[in-house]
PDB file of C-alpha atoms in Angstrom:
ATOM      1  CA  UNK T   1       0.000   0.000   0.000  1.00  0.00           C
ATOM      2  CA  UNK T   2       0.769   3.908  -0.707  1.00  0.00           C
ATOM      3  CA  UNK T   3      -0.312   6.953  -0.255  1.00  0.00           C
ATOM      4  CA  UNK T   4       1.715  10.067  -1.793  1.00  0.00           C
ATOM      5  CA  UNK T   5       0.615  13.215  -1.321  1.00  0.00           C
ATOM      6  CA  UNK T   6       1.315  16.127  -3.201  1.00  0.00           C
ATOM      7  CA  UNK T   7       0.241  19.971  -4.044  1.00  0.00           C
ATOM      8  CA  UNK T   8       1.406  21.590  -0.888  1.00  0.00           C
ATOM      9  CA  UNK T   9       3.556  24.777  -0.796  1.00  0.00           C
ATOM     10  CA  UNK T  10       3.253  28.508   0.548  1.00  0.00           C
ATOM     11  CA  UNK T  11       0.428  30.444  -0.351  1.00  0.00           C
ATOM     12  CA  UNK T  12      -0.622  33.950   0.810  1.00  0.00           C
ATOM     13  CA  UNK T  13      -3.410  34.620   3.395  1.00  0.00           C
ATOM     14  CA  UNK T  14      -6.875  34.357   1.342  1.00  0.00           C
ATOM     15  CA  UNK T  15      -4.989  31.931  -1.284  1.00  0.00           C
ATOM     16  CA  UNK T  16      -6.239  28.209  -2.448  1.00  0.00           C
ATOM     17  CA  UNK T  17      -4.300  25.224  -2.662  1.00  0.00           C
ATOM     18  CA  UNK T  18      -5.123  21.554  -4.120  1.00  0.00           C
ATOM     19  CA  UNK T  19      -4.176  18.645  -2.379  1.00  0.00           C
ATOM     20  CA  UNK T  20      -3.680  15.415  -4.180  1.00  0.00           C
ATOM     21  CA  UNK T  21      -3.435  11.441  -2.507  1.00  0.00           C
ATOM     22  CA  UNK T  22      -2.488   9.100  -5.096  1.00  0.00           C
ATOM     23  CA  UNK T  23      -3.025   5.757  -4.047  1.00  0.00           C
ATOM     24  CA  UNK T  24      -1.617   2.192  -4.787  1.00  0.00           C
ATOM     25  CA  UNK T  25      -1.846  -1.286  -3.656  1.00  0.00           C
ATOM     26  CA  UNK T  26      -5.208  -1.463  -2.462  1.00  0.00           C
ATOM     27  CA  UNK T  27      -8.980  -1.315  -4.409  1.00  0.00           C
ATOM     28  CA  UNK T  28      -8.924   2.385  -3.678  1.00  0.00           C
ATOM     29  CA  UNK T  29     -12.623   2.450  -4.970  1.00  0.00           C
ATOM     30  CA  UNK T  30     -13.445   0.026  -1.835  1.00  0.00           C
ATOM     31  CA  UNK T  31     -12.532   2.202   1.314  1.00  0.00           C
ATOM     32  CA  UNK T  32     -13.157   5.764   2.850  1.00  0.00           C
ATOM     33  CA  UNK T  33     -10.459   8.466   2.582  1.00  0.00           C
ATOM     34  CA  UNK T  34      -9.566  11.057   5.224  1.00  0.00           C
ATOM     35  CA  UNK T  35      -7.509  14.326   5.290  1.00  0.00           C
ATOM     36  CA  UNK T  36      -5.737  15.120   8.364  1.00  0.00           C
ATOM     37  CA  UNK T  37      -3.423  17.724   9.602  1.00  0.00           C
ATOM     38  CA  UNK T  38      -0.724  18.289  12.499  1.00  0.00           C
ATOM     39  CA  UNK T  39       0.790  21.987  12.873  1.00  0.00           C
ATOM     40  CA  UNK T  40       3.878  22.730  14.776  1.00  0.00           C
ATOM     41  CA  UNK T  41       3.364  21.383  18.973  1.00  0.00           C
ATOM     42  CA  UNK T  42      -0.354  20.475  17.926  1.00  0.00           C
ATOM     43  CA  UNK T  43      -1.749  16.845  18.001  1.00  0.00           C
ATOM     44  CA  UNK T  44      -2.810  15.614  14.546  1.00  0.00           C
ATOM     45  CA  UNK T  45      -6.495  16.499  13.853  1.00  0.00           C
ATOM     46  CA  UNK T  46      -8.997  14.930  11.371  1.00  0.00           C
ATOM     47  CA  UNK T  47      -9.831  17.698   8.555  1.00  0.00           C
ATOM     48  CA  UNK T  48     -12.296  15.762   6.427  1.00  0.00           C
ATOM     49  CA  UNK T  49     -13.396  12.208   5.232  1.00  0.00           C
ATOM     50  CA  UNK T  50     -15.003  11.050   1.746  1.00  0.00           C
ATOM     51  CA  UNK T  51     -16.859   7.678   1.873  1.00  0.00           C
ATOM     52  CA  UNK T  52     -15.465   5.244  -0.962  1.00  0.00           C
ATOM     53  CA  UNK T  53     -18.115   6.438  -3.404  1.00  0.00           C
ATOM     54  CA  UNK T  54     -17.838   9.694  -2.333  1.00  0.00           C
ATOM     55  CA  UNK T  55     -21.501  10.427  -1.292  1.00  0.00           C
ATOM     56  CA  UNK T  56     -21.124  11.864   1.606  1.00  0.00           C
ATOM     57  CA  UNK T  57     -18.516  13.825   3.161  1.00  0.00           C
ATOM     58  CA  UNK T  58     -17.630  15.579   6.572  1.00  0.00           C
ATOM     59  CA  UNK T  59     -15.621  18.316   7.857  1.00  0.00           C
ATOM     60  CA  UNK T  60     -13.988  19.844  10.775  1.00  0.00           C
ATOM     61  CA  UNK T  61     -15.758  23.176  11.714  1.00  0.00           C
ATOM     62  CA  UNK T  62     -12.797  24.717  11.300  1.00  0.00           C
ATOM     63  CA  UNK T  63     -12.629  24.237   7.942  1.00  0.00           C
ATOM     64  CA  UNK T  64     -16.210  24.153   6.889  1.00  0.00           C
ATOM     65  CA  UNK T  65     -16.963  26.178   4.076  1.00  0.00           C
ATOM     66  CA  UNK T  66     -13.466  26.638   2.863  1.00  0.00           C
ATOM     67  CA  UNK T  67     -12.250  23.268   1.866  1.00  0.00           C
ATOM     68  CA  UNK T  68     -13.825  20.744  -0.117  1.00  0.00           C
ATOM     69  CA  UNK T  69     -12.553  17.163  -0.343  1.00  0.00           C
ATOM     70  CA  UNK T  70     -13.543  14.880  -3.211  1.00  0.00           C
ATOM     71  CA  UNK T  71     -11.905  11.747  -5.288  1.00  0.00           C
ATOM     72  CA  UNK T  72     -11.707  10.234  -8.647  1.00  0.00           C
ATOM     73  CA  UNK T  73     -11.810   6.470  -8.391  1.00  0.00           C
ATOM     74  CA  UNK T  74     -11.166   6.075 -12.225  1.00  0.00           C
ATOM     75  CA  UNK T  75      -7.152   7.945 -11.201  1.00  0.00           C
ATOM     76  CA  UNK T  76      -7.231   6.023  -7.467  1.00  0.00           C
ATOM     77  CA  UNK T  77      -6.971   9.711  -6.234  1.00  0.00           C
ATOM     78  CA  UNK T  78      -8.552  11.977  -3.386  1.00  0.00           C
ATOM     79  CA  UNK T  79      -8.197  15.924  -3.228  1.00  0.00           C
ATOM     80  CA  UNK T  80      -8.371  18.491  -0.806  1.00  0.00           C
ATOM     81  CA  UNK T  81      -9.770  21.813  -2.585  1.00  0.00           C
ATOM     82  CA  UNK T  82      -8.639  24.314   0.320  1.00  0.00           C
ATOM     83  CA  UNK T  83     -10.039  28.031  -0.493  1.00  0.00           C
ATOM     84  CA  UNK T  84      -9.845  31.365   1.594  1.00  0.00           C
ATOM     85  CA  UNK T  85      -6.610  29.607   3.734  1.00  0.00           C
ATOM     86  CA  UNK T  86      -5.511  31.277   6.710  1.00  0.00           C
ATOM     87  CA  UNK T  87      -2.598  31.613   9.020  1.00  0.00           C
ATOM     88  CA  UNK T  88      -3.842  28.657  10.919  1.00  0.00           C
ATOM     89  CA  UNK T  89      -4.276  26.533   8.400  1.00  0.00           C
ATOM     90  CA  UNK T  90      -0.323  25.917   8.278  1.00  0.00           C
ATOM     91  CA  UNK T  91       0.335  22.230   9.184  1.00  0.00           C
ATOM     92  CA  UNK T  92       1.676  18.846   7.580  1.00  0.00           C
ATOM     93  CA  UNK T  93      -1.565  17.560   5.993  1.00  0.00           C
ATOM     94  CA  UNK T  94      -1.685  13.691   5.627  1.00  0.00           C
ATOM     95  CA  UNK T  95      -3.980  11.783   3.913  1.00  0.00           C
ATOM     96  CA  UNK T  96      -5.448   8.154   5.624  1.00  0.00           C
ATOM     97  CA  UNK T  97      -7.153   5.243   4.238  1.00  0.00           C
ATOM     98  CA  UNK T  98      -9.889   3.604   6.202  1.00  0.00           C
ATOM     99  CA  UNK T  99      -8.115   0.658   6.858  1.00  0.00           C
ATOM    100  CA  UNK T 100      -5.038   2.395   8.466  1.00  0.00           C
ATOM    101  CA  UNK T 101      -2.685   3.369   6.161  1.00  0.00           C
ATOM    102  CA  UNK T 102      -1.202   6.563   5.839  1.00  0.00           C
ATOM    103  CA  UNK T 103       0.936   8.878   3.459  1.00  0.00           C
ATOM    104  CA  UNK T 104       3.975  10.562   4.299  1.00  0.00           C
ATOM    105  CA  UNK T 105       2.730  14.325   4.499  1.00  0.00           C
ATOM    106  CA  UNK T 106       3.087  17.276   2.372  1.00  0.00           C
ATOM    107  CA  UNK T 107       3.270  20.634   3.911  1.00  0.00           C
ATOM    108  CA  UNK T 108       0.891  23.829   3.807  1.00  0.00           C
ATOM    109  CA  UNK T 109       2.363  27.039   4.686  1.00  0.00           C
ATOM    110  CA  UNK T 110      -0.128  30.274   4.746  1.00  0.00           C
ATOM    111  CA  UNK T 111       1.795  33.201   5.348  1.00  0.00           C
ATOM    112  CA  UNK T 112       2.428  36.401   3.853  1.00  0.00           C
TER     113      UNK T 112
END
């Protein structure tokens, strides 16, 4: 199994950013996905989770609003559409599969 994230970077305050999981070595199509994130001396929080069809979807209130996550099941991919980022939005974000596995982070920096 792997997950490899990609799309992070710095962006300005009010800036988007597009998140990408690419997975392998698993029916991707068969299992809920999940975006988390851990900033600096934080524990690692759940952001938001996409069934494995991709009906329904949830979101931390934090981010409500702002970020949108979806997947493609045809490219074994899940995104993380985040819009209007601010300051505290800066953190390693990680994407999970339902049965445990994890990528290996890619990091967000919103700063000006």
């Amino acid at each position: 199994v792997q997950l490899v994230e990609s799309g992070g970077g710095l962006v300005q305050p009010g800036g988007s950013l597009r998140l990408s999981c690419a997975a392998s070595g698993f029916t991707f199509s068969s299992y809920g996905m999940r975006w988390y994130r851990q900033a600096p001396g934080k524990e690692r929080e759940l952001v938001a989770s996409i069934s494995y069809a991709g009906g329904t979807t949830n979101y931390a209130e934090s981010v409500k609003g702002r970020f949108t996550i979806s997947r493609d099941n045809s490219k074994n991919t899940v995104y993380l559409q985040m819009n209007s980022l601010k300051p505290e939005d800066t953190a390693v974000y990680y994407c999970k599969s339902a049965h445990g596995y994890w990528g290996q982070g890619t990091q967000v920096t919103v700063s000006s």
